[in-house]
Short mmCIF file of C-alpha atoms and ligand atoms in Angstrom, two decimals:
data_model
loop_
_atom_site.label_atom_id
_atom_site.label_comp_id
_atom_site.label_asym_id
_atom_site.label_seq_id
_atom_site.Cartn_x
_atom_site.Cartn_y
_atom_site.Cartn_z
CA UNK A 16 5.69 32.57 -21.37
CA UNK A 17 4.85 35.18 -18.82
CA UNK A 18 7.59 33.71 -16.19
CA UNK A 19 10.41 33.69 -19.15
CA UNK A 20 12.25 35.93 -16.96
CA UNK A 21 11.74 34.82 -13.65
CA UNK A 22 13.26 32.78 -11.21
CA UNK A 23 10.25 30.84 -11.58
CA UNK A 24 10.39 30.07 -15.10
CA UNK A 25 9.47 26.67 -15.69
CA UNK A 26 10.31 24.08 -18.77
CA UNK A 27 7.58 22.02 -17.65
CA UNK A 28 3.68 21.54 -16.14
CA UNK A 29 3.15 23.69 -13.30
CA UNK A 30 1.74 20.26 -11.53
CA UNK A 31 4.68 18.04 -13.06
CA UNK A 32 7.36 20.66 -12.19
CA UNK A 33 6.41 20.74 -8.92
CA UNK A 34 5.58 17.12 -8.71
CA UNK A 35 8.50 15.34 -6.16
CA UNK A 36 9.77 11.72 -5.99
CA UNK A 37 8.78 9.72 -3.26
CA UNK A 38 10.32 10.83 -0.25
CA UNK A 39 10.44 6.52 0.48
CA UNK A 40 12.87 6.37 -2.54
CA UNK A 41 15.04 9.29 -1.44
CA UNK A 42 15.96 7.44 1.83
CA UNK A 43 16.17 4.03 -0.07
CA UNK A 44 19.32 6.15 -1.92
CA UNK A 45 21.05 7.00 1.09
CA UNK A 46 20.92 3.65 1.94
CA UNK A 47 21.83 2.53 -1.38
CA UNK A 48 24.88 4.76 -1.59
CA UNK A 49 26.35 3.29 1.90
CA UNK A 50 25.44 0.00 0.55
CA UNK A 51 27.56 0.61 -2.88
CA UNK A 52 30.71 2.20 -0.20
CA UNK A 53 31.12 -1.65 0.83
CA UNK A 54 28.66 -1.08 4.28
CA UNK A 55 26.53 -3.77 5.18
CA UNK A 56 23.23 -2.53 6.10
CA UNK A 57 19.72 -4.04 6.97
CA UNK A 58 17.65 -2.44 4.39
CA UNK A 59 14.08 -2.71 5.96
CA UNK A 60 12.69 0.55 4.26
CA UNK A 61 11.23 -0.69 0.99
CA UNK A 62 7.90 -2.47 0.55
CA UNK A 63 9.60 -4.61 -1.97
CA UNK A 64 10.90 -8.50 -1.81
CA UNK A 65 14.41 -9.82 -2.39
CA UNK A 66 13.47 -12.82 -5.00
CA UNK A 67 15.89 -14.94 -3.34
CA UNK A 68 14.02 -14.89 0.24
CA UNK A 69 10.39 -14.51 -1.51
CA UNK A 70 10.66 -15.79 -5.28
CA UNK A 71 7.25 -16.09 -7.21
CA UNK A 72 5.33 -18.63 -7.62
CA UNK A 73 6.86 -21.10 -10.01
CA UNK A 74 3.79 -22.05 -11.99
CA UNK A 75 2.76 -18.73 -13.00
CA UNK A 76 6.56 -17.97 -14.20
CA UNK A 77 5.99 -21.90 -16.36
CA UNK A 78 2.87 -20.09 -17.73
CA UNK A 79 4.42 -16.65 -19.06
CA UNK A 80 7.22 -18.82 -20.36
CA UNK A 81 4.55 -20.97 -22.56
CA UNK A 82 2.66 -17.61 -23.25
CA UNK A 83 5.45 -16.31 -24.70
CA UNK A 84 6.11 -20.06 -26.65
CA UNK A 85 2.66 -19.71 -27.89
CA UNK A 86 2.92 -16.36 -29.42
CA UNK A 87 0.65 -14.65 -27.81
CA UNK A 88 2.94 -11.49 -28.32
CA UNK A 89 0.59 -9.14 -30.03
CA UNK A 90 -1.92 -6.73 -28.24
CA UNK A 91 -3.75 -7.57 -25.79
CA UNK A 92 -7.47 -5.97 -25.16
CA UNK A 93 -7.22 -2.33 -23.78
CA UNK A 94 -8.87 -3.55 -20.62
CA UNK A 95 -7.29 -6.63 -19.88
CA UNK A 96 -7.30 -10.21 -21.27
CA UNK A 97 -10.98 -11.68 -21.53
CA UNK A 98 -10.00 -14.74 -19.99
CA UNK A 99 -8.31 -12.52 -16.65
CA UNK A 100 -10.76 -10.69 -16.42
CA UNK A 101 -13.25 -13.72 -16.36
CA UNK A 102 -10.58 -15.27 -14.05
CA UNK A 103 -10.50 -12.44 -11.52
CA UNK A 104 -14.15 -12.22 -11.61
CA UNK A 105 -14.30 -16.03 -10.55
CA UNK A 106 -11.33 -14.94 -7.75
CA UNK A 107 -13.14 -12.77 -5.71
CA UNK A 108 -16.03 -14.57 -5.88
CA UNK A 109 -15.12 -17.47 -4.77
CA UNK A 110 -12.03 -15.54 -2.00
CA UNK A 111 -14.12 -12.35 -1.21
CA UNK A 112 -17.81 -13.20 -1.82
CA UNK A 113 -18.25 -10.31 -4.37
CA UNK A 114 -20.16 -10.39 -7.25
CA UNK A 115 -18.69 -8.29 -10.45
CA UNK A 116 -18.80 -9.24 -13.96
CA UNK A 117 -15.09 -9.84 -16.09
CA UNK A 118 -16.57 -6.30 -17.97
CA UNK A 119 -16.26 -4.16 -14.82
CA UNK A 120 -12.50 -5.04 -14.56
CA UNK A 121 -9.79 -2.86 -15.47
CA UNK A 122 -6.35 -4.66 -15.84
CA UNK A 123 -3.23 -2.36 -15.32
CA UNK A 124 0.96 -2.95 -15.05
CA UNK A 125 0.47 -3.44 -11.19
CA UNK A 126 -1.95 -1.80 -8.98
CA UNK A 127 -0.39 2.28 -9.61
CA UNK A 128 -2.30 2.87 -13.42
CA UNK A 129 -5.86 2.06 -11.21
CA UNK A 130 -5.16 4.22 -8.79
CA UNK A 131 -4.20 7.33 -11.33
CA UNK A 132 -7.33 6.11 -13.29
CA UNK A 133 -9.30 6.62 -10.26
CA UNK A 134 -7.89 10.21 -9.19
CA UNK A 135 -8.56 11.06 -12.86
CA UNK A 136 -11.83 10.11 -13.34
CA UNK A 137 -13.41 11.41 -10.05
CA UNK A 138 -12.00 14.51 -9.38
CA UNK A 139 -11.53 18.00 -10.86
CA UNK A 140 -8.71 20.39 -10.17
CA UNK A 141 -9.57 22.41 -6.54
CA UNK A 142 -11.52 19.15 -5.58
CA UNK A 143 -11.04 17.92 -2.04
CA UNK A 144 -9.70 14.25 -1.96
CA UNK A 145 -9.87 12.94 1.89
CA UNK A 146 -6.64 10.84 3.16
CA UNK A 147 -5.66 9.40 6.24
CA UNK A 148 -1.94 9.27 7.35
CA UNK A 149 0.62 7.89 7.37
CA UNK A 150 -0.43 5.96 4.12
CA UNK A 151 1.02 5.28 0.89
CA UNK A 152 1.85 7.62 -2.24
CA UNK A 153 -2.06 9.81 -1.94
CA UNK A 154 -0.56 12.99 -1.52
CA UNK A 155 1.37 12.34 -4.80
CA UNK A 156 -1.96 11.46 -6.84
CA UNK A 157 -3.67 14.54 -4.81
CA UNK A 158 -1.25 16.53 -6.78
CA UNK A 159 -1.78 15.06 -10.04
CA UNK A 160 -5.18 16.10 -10.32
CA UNK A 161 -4.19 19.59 -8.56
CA UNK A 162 -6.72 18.52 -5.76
CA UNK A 163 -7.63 19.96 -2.38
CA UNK A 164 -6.02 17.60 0.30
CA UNK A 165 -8.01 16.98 3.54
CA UNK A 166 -5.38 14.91 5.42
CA UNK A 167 -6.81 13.13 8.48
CA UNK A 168 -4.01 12.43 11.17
CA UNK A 169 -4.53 9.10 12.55
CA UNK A 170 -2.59 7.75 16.51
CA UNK A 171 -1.36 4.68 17.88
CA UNK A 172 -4.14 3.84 20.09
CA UNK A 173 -6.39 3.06 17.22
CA UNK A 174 -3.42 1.19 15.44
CA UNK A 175 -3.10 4.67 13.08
CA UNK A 176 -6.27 3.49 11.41
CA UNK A 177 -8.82 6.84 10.58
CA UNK A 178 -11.98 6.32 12.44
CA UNK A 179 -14.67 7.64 10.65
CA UNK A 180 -15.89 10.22 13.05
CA UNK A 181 -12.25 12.15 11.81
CA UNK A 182 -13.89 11.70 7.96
CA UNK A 183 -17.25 13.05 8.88
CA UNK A 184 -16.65 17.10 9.07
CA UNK A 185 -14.90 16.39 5.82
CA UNK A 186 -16.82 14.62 3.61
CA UNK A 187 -19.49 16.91 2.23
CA UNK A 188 -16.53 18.66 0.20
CA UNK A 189 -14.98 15.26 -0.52
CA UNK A 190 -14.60 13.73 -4.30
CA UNK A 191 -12.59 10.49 -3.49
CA UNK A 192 -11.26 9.01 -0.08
CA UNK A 193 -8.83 7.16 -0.15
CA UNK A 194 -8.46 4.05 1.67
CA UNK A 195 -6.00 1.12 2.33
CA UNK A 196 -6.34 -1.79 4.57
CA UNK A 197 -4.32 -3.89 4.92
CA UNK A 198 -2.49 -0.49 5.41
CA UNK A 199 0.90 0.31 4.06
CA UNK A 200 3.03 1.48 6.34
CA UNK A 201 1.35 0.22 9.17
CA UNK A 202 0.44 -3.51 8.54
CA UNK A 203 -3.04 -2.68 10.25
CA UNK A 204 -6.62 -3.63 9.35
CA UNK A 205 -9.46 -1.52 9.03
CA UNK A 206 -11.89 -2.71 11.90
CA UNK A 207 -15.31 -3.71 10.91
CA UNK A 208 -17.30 -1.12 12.53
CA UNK A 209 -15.07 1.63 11.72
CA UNK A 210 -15.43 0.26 8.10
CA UNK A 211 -19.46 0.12 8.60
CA UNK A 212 -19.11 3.50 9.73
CA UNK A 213 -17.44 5.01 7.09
CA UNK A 214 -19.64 3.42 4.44
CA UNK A 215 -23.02 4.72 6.14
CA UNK A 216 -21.35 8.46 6.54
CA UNK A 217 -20.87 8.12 2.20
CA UNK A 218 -24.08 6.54 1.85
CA UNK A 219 -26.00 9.12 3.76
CA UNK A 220 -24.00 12.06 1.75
CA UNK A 221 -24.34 10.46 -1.44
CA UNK A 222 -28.28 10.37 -0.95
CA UNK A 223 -27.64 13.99 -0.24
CA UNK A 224 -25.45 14.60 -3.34
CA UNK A 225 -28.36 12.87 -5.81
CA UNK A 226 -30.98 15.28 -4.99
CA UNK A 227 -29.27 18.07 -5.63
CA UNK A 228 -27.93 16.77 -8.72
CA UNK A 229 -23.89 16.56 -7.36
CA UNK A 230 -21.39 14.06 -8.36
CA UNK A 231 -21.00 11.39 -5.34
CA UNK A 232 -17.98 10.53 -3.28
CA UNK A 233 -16.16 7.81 -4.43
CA UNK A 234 -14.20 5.21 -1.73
CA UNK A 235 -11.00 4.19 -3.59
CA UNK A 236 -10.41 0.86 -1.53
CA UNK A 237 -6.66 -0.31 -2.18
CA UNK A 238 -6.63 -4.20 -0.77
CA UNK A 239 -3.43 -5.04 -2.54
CA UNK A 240 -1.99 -6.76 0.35
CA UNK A 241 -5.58 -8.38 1.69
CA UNK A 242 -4.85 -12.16 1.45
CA UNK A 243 -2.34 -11.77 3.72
CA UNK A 244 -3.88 -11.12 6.94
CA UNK A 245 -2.36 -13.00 10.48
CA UNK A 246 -3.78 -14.53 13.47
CA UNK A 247 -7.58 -13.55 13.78
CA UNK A 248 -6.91 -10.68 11.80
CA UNK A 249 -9.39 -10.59 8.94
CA UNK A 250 -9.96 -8.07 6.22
CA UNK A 251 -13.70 -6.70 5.85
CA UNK A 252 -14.53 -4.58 2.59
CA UNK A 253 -16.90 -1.99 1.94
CA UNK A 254 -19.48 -4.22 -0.68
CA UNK A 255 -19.80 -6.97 1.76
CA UNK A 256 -20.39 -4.92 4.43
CA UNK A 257 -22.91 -2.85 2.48
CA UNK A 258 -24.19 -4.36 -1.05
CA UNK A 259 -25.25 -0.16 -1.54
CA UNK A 260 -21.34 0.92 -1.48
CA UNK A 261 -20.92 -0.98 -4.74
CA UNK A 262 -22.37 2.00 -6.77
CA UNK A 263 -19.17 4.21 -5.10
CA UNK A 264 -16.25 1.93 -4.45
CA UNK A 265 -13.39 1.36 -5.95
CA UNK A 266 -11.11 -1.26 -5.37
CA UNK A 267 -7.48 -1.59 -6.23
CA UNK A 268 -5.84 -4.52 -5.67
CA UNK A 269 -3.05 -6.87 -7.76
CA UNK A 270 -0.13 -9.62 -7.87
CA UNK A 271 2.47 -7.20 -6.83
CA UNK A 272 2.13 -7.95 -3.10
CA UNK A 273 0.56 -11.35 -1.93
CA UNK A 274 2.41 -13.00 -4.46
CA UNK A 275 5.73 -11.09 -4.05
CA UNK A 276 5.52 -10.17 -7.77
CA UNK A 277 6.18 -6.44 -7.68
CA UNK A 278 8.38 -6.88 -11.02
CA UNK A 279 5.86 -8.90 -12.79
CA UNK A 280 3.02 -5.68 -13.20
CA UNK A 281 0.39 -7.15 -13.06
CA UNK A 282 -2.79 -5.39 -11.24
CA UNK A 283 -6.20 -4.74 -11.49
CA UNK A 284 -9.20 -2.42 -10.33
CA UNK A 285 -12.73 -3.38 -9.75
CA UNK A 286 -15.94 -1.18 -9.21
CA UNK A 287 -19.53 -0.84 -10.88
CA UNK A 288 -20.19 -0.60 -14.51
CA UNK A 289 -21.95 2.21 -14.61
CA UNK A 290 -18.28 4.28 -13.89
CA UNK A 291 -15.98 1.35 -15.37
CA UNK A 292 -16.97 1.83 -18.27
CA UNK A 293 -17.08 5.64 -18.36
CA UNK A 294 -13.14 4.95 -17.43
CA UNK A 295 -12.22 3.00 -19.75
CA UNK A 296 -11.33 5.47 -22.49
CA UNK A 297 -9.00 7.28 -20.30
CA UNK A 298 -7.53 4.03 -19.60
CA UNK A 299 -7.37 3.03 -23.36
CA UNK A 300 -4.97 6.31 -23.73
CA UNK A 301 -2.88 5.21 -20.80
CA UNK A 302 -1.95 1.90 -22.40
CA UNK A 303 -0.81 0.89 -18.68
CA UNK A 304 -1.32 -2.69 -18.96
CA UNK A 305 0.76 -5.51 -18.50
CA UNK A 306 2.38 -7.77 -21.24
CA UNK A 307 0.23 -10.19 -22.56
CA UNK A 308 2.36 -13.47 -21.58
CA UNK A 309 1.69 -12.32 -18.66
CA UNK A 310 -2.08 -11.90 -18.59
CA UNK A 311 -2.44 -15.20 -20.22
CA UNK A 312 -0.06 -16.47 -17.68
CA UNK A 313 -1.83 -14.88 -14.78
CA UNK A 314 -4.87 -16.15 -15.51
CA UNK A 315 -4.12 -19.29 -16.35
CA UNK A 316 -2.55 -19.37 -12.66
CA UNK A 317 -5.34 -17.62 -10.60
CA UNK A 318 -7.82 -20.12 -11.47
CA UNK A 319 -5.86 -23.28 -10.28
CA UNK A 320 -6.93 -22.82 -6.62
CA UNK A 321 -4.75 -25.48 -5.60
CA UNK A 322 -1.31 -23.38 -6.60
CA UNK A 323 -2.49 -19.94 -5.04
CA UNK A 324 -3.82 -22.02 -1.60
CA UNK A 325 -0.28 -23.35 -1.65
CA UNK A 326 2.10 -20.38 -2.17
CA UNK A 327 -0.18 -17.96 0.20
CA UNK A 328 -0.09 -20.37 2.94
CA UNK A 329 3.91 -20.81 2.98
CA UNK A 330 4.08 -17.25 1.89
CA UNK A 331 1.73 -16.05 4.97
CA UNK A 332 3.90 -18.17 7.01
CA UNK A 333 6.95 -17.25 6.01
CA UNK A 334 6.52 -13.11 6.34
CA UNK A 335 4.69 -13.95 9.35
CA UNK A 336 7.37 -15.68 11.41
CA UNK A 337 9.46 -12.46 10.48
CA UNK A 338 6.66 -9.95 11.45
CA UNK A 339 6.61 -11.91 14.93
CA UNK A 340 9.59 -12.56 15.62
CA UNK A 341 10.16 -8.75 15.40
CA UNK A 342 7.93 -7.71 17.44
CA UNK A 343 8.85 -10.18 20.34
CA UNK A 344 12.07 -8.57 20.06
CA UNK A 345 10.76 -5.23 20.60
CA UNK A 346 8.36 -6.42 23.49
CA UNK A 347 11.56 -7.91 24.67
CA UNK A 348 13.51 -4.77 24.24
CA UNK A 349 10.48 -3.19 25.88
CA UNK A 350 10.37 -4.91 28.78
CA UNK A 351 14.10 -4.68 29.43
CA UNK A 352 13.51 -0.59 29.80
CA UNK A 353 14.59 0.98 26.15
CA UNK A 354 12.12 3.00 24.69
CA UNK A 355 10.88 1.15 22.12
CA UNK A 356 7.17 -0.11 21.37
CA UNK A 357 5.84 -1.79 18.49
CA UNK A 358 2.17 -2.88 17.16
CA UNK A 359 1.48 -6.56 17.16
CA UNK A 360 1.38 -7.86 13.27
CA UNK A 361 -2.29 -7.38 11.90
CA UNK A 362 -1.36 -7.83 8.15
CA UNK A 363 0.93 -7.35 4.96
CA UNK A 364 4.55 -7.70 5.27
CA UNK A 365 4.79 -4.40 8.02
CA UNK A 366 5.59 -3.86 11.66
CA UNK A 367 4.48 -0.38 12.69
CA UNK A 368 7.74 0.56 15.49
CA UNK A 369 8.13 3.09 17.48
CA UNK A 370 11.84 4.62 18.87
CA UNK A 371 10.52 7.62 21.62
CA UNK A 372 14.64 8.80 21.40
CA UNK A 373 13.83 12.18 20.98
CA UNK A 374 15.67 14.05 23.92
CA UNK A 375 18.23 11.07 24.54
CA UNK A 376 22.22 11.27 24.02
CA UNK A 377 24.47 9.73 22.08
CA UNK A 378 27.89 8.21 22.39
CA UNK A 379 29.44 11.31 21.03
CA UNK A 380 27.33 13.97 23.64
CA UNK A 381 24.78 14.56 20.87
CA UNK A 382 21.63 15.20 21.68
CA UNK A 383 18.61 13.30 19.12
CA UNK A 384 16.54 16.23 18.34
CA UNK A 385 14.48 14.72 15.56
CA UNK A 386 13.42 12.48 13.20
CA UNK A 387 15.94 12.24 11.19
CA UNK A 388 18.77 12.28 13.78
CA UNK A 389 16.70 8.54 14.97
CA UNK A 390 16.53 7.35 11.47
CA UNK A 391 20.29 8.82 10.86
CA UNK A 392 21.14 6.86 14.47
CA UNK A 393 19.81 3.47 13.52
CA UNK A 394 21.46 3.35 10.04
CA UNK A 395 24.80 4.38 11.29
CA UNK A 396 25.04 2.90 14.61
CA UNK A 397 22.71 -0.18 13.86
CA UNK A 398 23.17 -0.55 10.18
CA UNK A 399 19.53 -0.89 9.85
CA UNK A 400 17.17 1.40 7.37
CA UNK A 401 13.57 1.98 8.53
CA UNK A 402 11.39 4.68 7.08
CA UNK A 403 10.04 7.29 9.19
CA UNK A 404 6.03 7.86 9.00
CA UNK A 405 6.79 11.42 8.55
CA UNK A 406 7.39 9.92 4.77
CA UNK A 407 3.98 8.83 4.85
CA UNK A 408 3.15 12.17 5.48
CA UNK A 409 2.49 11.69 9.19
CA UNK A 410 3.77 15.24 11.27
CA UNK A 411 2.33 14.05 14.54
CA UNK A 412 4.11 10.92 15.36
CA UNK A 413 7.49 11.59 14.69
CA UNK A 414 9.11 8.39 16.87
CA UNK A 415 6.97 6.12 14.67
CA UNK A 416 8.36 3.69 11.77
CA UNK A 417 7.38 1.54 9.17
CA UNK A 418 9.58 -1.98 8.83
CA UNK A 419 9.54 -4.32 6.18
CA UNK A 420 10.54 -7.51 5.99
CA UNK A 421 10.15 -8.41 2.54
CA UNK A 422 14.04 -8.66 2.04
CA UNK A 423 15.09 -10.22 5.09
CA UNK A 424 15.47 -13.89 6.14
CA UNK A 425 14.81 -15.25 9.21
CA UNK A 426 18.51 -15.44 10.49
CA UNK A 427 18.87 -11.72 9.89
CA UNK A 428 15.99 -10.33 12.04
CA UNK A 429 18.11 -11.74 15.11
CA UNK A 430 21.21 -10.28 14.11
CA UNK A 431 19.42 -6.90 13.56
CA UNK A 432 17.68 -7.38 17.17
CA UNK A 433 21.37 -7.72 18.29
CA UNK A 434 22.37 -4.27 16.38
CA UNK A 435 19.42 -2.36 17.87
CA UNK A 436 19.50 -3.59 21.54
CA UNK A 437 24.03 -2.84 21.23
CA UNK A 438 22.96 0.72 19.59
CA UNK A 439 20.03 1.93 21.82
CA UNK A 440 21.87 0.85 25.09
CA UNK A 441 25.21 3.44 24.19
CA UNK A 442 22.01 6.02 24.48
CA UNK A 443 22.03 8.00 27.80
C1 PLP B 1 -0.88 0.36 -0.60
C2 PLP B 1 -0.31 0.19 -1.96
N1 PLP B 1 -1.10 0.31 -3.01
C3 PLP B 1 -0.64 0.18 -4.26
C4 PLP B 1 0.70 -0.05 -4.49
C5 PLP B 1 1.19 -0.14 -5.89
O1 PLP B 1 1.34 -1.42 -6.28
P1 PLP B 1 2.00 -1.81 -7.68
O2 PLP B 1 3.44 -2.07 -7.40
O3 PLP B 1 1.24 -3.03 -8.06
O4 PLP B 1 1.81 -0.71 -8.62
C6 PLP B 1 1.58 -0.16 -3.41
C7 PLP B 1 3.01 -0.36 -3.62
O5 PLP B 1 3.84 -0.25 -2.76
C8 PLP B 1 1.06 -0.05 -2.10
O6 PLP B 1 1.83 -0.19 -1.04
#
């Protein structure tokens, strides 16, 4: 009550008060509001589908409709339905050659109540938690816990994937890093030695940490978009590289992407027993899990091999022709002498872009100063929304972008190729 008088008086949490949206979301309004004022715009900012370009599968929306005939409408187990979590063990067996029982499974609404469990339960306020950028939503979780952030800067050349050597003067302090690969925004893939790397550096501190008696460093290893990896592009994780990272990984991972299902909630997180099962009471009080139609129905789908093989392999096809047919555009673009570059498609349903405009001048004399005068430039001139990596929390490569092409068809990315080629060449 101290503040009371203040201009810093406060209704809420110190850490909740100060706690912003997304700045992904903020732009997504803007883009919304010109949308609502009759504009037609290319949204390409949100890592989201439009269900009537990428529906879900139709057999697992058959199987929530017959949970629900059932009546299986009462609560489901605080952890996630036996037979999921039996399912999912059987999954990434079989997909990822890893070995973990249905009982070290936590089943969440999507893959965001494993990742808050995770934060939680490994570190303590004034903790450091180690994150490379751009990436997805960790500084937002860094807060939550009112941790230390150690944010490792990552560049093009290495496809703005962290190499470990950048983690290494870091991680003696560290309680969790935080990885993603496939990575959102960049639709990159951790590389296999890097990944080796990076396991042997927490290894070799965590054999540190026991004899001194100190908590370990935990690898929080978000693969929710790993099935969909392109060309000889292949995703590697931590246990299979090294059966010893199983004690300190954590996985994240869900239906939300590979299976376009970001409405349906329905994720999971997978690590060792020993610290599953110390999380589960937290979890318990959360009571983030998904309906339990939908478990049943998930299940019931994930173990028919034949319907997954079949939707990810027109699915991967699909968001791939996109991803590629992008970024022969910007080659093309490239080549013709605007100052555009792009990354060729590794993974997920991102092309990393780049628009070096900074210094350039517009129709109406104005000079682009900044990132935001680009991303203002392309949605008025263009009519296309891309998010800036700055949003990822990236300060040192302001001319990068992150584009999605989760809502587009396959028509559209020519059309937009037409907008960007008519807007950059009015640039001087
Ligand atoms: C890398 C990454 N992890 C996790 C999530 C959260 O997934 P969900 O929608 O299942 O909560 C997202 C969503 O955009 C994401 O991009």
């Amino acid at each position: 009550m101290s503040n009371q008088n203040t201009n810093t008086y406060r209704i809420l949490s110190d850490m909740v008060d100060s706690l912003t949206d997304s700045d992904i979301r903020k732009i997504a309004g803007l883009i919304n509001k010109k949308i609502n004022q009759g504009e037609k715009i290319f949204n390409l900012t949100i890592g989201d589908y439009n269900p009537k370009v990428f529906p879900i599968p139709q057999e697992f929306t058959k199987e929530v409709y017959n949970a629900y005939l059932e009546g299986h409408t009462n609560y489901p187990p605080i952890v996630g339905e036996a037979e999921l979590r039996k399912t999912l063990s059987k999954f990434i067996l079989e997909r990822e050659n890893l070995e973990y029982s249905p009982d070290e499974f936590l089943v969440g609404g999507g893959g965001r109540p494993l990742i808050f469990t995770y934060f939680i339960s490994c570190v303590n306020p004034d903790e450091t938690v180690v994150f490379p950028v751009p990436s997805w939503n960790n500084n937002y979780y860094a807060h939550i816990v009112k941790a230390k952030m150690v944010i490792i800067e990552t560049r093009p050349e290495e496809n703005f994937m962290p190499m470990a050597e950048l983690i290494k003067p870091f991680i003696k302090d560290a309680s969790i890093i935080a990885m993603c690969s496939p990575l959102n925004p960049t639709g990159t893939v951790l590389q296999k030695e890097n990944l080796t790397n990076l396991c042997n550096l927490i290894l070799e501190e965590n054999t540190r940490r026991k004899k001194i008696n100190v908590k370990p460093v935990y690898l929080m290893y978000d693969q929710i978009y790993w099935l969909l990896t392109y060309k000889n592009y292949k995703h590697y994780n931590p246990v299979e590289i090294n059966p010893e990272m199983r004690k300190y990984t954590l996985f994240v991972d869900g239906m939300s992407k590979y299976f376009a299902g970001t409405g349906i909630r329905v994720g999971w997180g997978f690590g060792d027993d020993e610290v599953i099962t110390k999380m589960k009471a937290l979890f318990s009080h959360m009571g983030a899990f998904p309906p339990k139609p939908e478990q049943i129905a998930a299940s019931r789908y994930l173990a028919n091999k034949e319907w997954v093989d079949s939707y990810i392999n027109n699915f991967k096809e699909e968001v791939s022709k996109r991803l590629f047919k992008f970024y022969d555009g910007f080659m093309n673009l490239k080549s013709k002498g605007y100052k555009v570059n792009a990354i060729e498609p590794q993974a997920a349903i991102y092309l990393t872009v780049q628009f070096d405009l900074i210094g350039m001048k517009k129709p109406d004399g104005k000079i682009i100063e900044s990132t935001e005068d680009i991303t203002a430039y392309l949605l008025d001139e263009a009519k296309v929304g891309l998010v800036p990596f700055s949003a990822f929390g990236s300060l040192n490569n302001p001319t990068w972008y992150r584009l999605s092409v989760g809502t587009c068809t396959l028509d559209e990315v020519s059309e937009i190729l037409y907008n960007l080629e008519s807007c950059l060449s009015k640039l001087t």
